[in-house]
Coordinates of N, CA and C and ligand atoms in Angstrom, one line a residue:
X1 N 40.4 102.3 102.4 CA 39.8 103.4 101.6 C 39.6 102.7 100.1
X2 N 38.9 103.1 99.5 CA 38.3 102.5 97.9 C 39.6 103.3 97.1
X3 N 40.1 102.3 96.3 CA 41.0 102.8 95.2 C 40.6 104.1 94.5
X4 N 39.3 104.5 94.1 CA 38.6 105.9 93.5 C 38.9 107.0 94.3
X5 N 38.6 106.6 95.6 CA 38.6 107.7 96.5 C 40.0 108.2 96.8
X6 N 41.0 107.1 96.9 CA 42.5 107.3 96.9 C 43.1 108.1 95.5
X7 N 42.4 107.8 94.6 CA 42.8 108.6 93.3 C 42.2 109.8 93.6
X8 N 41.4 110.2 93.6 CA 40.9 111.6 93.9 C 41.5 112.3 94.9
X9 N 41.8 111.6 95.9 CA 42.8 112.7 97.1 C 44.0 113.0 96.5
X10 N 44.4 111.8 95.6 CA 46.0 112.1 95.0 C 45.8 113.3 94.0
X11 N 44.8 113.3 93.1 CA 44.5 114.3 92.2 C 44.6 115.9 93.1
X12 N 43.7 115.7 93.8 CA 43.5 117.3 94.8 C 44.8 117.4 95.0
X13 N 45.7 116.4 95.7 CA 46.8 116.9 96.4 C 47.8 117.4 95.3
X14 N 47.7 117.0 94.1 CA 48.7 117.5 93.1 C 48.0 118.8 92.2
X15 N 47.1 119.1 92.6 CA 46.2 120.3 91.6 C 47.0 121.5 91.8
X16 N 47.5 121.9 92.8 CA 48.1 123.4 93.1 C 49.5 123.0 92.3
X17 N 50.0 122.2 92.0 CA 51.1 121.9 91.0 C 51.0 122.5 89.8
X18 N 49.6 122.0 89.4 CA 49.3 122.6 88.1 C 49.1 124.2 87.6
X19 N 48.8 124.9 88.8 CA 48.5 126.0 88.5 C 49.6 127.0 87.9
X20 N 49.0 128.0 87.2 CA 50.2 128.8 86.3 C 51.4 128.9 86.9
X21 N 52.0 129.9 87.3 CA 53.3 130.4 88.0 C 54.4 129.4 87.2
X22 N 54.1 128.7 86.3 CA 55.2 128.0 85.9 C 56.4 128.4 85.4
X23 N 56.3 130.1 85.3 CA 57.3 130.6 84.5 C 58.9 130.5 85.5
X24 N 58.6 130.6 86.8 CA 59.6 130.3 87.6 C 60.2 129.1 87.7
X25 N 61.5 129.1 88.1 CA 62.3 127.8 88.0 C 61.8 126.7 89.1
X26 N 61.4 127.1 90.0 CA 60.9 126.4 91.2 C 59.9 125.6 90.8
X27 N 58.8 126.3 90.2 CA 57.4 125.8 90.0 C 57.6 124.6 88.5
X28 N 58.6 125.1 87.7 CA 59.0 124.2 86.7 C 59.5 122.9 87.0
X29 N 60.3 122.9 88.1 CA 60.9 121.8 88.6 C 60.1 120.9 89.5
X30 N 59.4 121.5 90.5 CA 58.2 120.8 90.9 C 57.0 120.2 90.2
X31 N 56.6 120.6 88.9 CA 55.8 120.1 88.0 C 56.5 118.9 87.7
X32 N 57.8 119.0 87.5 CA 58.4 118.0 86.7 C 58.8 116.5 87.6
X33 N 58.5 116.5 88.9 CA 58.6 115.7 89.7 C 57.7 114.7 89.8
X34 N 57.8 113.6 89.6 CA 57.2 112.1 89.7 C 57.5 111.7 90.9
X35 N 56.6 111.2 91.6 CA 56.9 110.4 92.7 C 56.4 108.8 92.8
X36 N 57.2 107.8 93.3 CA 56.9 106.5 93.4 C 57.0 105.7 94.5
X37 N 56.2 105.1 95.0 CA 56.1 104.3 96.3 C 57.1 103.3 96.3
X38 N 57.9 103.5 97.7 CA 58.9 102.5 97.7 C 59.1 101.7 98.8
X39 N 59.3 100.4 98.7 CA 59.7 99.8 100.2 C 61.0 99.3 99.9
X40 N 61.7 99.5 101.3 CA 63.4 98.8 101.3 C 63.4 98.8 103.1
X41 N 65.2 98.4 103.0 CA 65.6 98.4 104.1 C 66.6 99.4 104.1
X42 N 66.8 100.1 105.4 CA 68.0 101.0 105.4 C 69.4 99.9 105.7
X43 N 70.3 100.3 104.7 CA 71.6 99.4 104.8 C 72.8 100.3 105.5
X44 N 72.4 101.7 105.3 CA 73.6 102.7 105.7 C 73.0 103.9 106.0
X45 N 73.3 104.5 107.2 CA 72.8 106.3 107.2 C 73.9 106.7 107.2
X46 N 73.7 107.7 106.2 CA 75.1 108.6 105.7 C 74.8 109.9 106.0
X47 N 75.0 110.2 107.3 CA 74.8 111.5 107.6 C 75.4 112.7 107.1
X48 N 76.8 112.7 106.4 CA 77.2 113.5 105.9 C 76.7 113.8 104.6
X49 N 76.2 113.3 104.0 CA 75.2 113.3 102.7 C 73.7 113.6 102.9
X50 N 73.5 113.4 104.3 CA 71.9 113.8 104.3 C 71.2 112.7 103.5
X51 N 71.8 111.2 103.7 CA 71.1 110.4 102.6 C 71.0 108.9 103.4
X52 N 70.4 108.0 102.9 CA 70.0 106.8 103.6 C 70.7 105.7 102.3
X53 N 71.3 104.7 102.6 CA 71.7 103.7 101.2 C 70.4 102.7 101.8
X54 N 69.7 102.6 100.7 CA 68.6 101.4 101.1 C 68.5 100.5 100.0
X55 N 68.2 99.2 100.4 CA 68.0 98.2 99.7 C 66.5 98.1 99.5
X56 N 66.2 98.6 98.2 CA 64.8 98.5 97.7 C 64.1 97.6 96.9
X57 N 62.8 97.4 97.1 CA 62.3 96.4 95.9 C 62.2 96.7 95.0
X58 N 61.8 95.9 93.9 CA 61.5 96.4 92.8 C 60.3 97.6 92.4
X59 N 60.6 98.3 91.8 CA 59.5 99.7 91.6 C 59.1 99.5 89.9
X60 N 57.9 99.0 89.9 CA 57.4 98.6 88.6 C 57.3 99.8 87.5
X61 N 58.2 100.0 86.5 CA 58.3 101.0 85.5 C 59.3 101.8 85.7
X62 N 59.9 101.9 87.0 CA 60.9 102.8 87.5 C 62.2 102.3 87.6
X63 N 62.4 101.2 88.3 CA 63.9 100.5 88.4 C 63.6 99.3 89.1
X64 N 64.6 98.3 88.7 CA 64.5 96.8 89.4 C 64.8 97.2 90.9
X65 N 64.8 96.1 91.8 CA 65.3 96.2 93.0 C 66.8 96.1 93.2
X66 N 67.2 97.1 94.0 CA 68.7 97.6 94.4 C 68.8 98.1 95.3
X67 N 70.2 98.3 95.7 CA 70.8 99.0 96.8 C 71.2 100.2 96.3
X68 N 70.7 101.5 96.7 CA 71.2 103.1 96.1 C 70.9 104.2 97.4
X69 N 71.3 104.8 96.9 CA 71.6 106.2 97.9 C 70.4 107.0 97.9
X70 N 69.6 107.6 98.7 CA 68.6 108.5 98.5 C 69.0 109.5 99.5
X71 N 68.8 110.7 99.0 CA 68.6 112.1 99.9 C 67.6 112.1 101.0
X72 N 67.5 112.7 102.1 CA 66.4 112.6 102.8 C 66.5 114.0 103.7
X73 N 65.4 114.3 104.3 CA 65.6 115.5 105.1 C 66.3 115.4 106.2
X74 N 66.7 116.4 107.2 CA 67.3 116.2 108.6 C 66.3 115.7 109.5
X75 N 65.4 115.7 109.6 CA 64.3 115.2 110.5 C 64.5 113.6 110.0
X76 N 64.0 113.2 108.8 CA 64.1 111.9 108.5 C 65.6 111.4 109.0
X77 N 66.5 111.7 108.5 CA 68.0 111.4 108.6 C 67.8 110.8 110.1
X78 N 67.4 111.7 111.0 CA 67.7 111.4 112.4 C 66.5 110.4 112.9
X79 N 65.4 110.0 112.3 CA 64.2 109.3 113.0 C 64.4 107.8 112.6
X80 N 65.7 107.5 111.8 CA 65.7 106.2 111.6 C 67.1 106.0 111.4
X81 N 67.6 104.5 111.7 CA 68.8 103.8 111.6 C 68.9 102.5 110.8
X82 N 70.3 102.1 110.6 CA 70.6 101.0 110.0 C 69.6 99.9 110.2
X83 N 69.0 98.9 109.2 CA 68.5 97.9 109.8 C 67.0 98.2 109.4
X84 N 66.4 99.4 109.6 CA 65.1 100.0 109.6 C 64.4 99.4 108.0
X85 N 63.1 98.8 108.1 CA 62.3 98.6 107.3 C 61.7 100.0 107.0
X86 N 61.3 100.5 105.9 CA 60.8 101.6 105.5 C 59.9 101.6 104.6
X87 N 58.8 102.5 104.1 CA 58.2 102.6 103.1 C 58.3 104.4 102.8
X88 N 58.4 104.7 101.4 CA 58.4 106.0 101.3 C 58.5 106.5 99.6
X89 N 58.1 107.6 99.5 CA 58.0 108.1 98.2 C 59.5 108.7 97.4
X90 N 59.8 108.1 96.2 CA 61.2 108.2 95.7 C 60.9 109.3 94.6
X91 N 62.0 110.2 94.4 CA 61.4 110.9 93.2 C 63.1 111.4 92.5
X92 N 63.2 111.7 91.4 CA 64.5 111.9 90.8 C 64.3 113.9 90.9
X93 N 65.5 114.2 91.6 CA 65.1 115.9 91.9 C 66.7 116.2 91.3
X94 N 66.8 116.7 90.4 CA 68.1 117.1 89.7 C 69.1 116.0 89.6
X95 N 69.8 116.0 90.4 CA 71.0 114.7 90.2 C 70.8 114.0 91.3
X96 N 69.8 114.3 92.3 CA 69.6 113.4 93.4 C 68.4 112.6 93.1
X97 N 68.7 111.2 93.8 CA 67.3 110.5 94.1 C 67.0 110.9 95.6
X98 N 65.7 111.1 95.5 CA 65.1 111.9 97.2 C 64.2 110.8 97.6
X99 N 63.9 110.7 98.8 CA 63.0 109.8 99.3 C 62.3 110.7 100.4
X100 N 61.2 110.8 100.4 CA 60.0 111.3 101.0 C 58.9 110.7 101.7
X101 N 58.5 111.6 102.8 CA 57.3 110.7 103.4 C 57.5 109.2 103.9
X102 N 58.8 109.2 104.5 CA 59.5 108.0 105.0 C 58.5 107.7 106.2
X103 N 58.5 106.2 106.4 CA 57.5 105.7 107.5 C 58.2 104.4 107.9
X104 N 58.0 103.9 108.8 CA 58.5 102.4 109.2 C 57.6 101.8 108.4
X105 N 58.0 100.4 107.9 CA 57.3 99.5 107.4 C 57.3 98.2 108.3
X106 N 56.0 97.5 108.2 CA 56.1 96.2 108.8 C 57.0 95.4 108.1
X107 N 57.7 94.4 108.9 CA 58.3 93.4 108.4 C 57.7 92.4 107.5
X108 N 58.5 92.1 106.1 CA 57.5 91.5 105.4 C 57.4 90.2 105.7
X109 N 56.4 89.5 105.7 CA 56.3 88.0 106.2 C 57.3 86.9 105.4
X110 N 57.6 85.9 105.9 CA 58.6 85.3 105.4 C 58.0 84.3 104.3
X111 N 58.5 84.0 103.5 CA 58.1 82.8 102.3 C 58.2 81.6 102.5
Ligands
CU201 CU1 66.9 102.1 92.8

């Protein structure tokens, strides 16, 4: 897919967030959320916290490579295990770092 088309799709996806209703807490919260693509490996599945410990690569403009905890939804929690390479979208939501749209990633070619 061409980058320009991808950008358009991205803008369309985000458009509903920009609609009025910004008076409610929820809308305010979602409008403030920015998501960034992440690639990493799950180093630990933390079922009690509904979270993964992920060793992630550098995320330009957001944070350097590190191992940290991300909240995930119940379905995601069940679908992955320690050692899985993943991609996802990270965001800061309140006090939590959240990982969404988690998918298996192809292993990185050895250097
Ligand atoms: Cu981090």
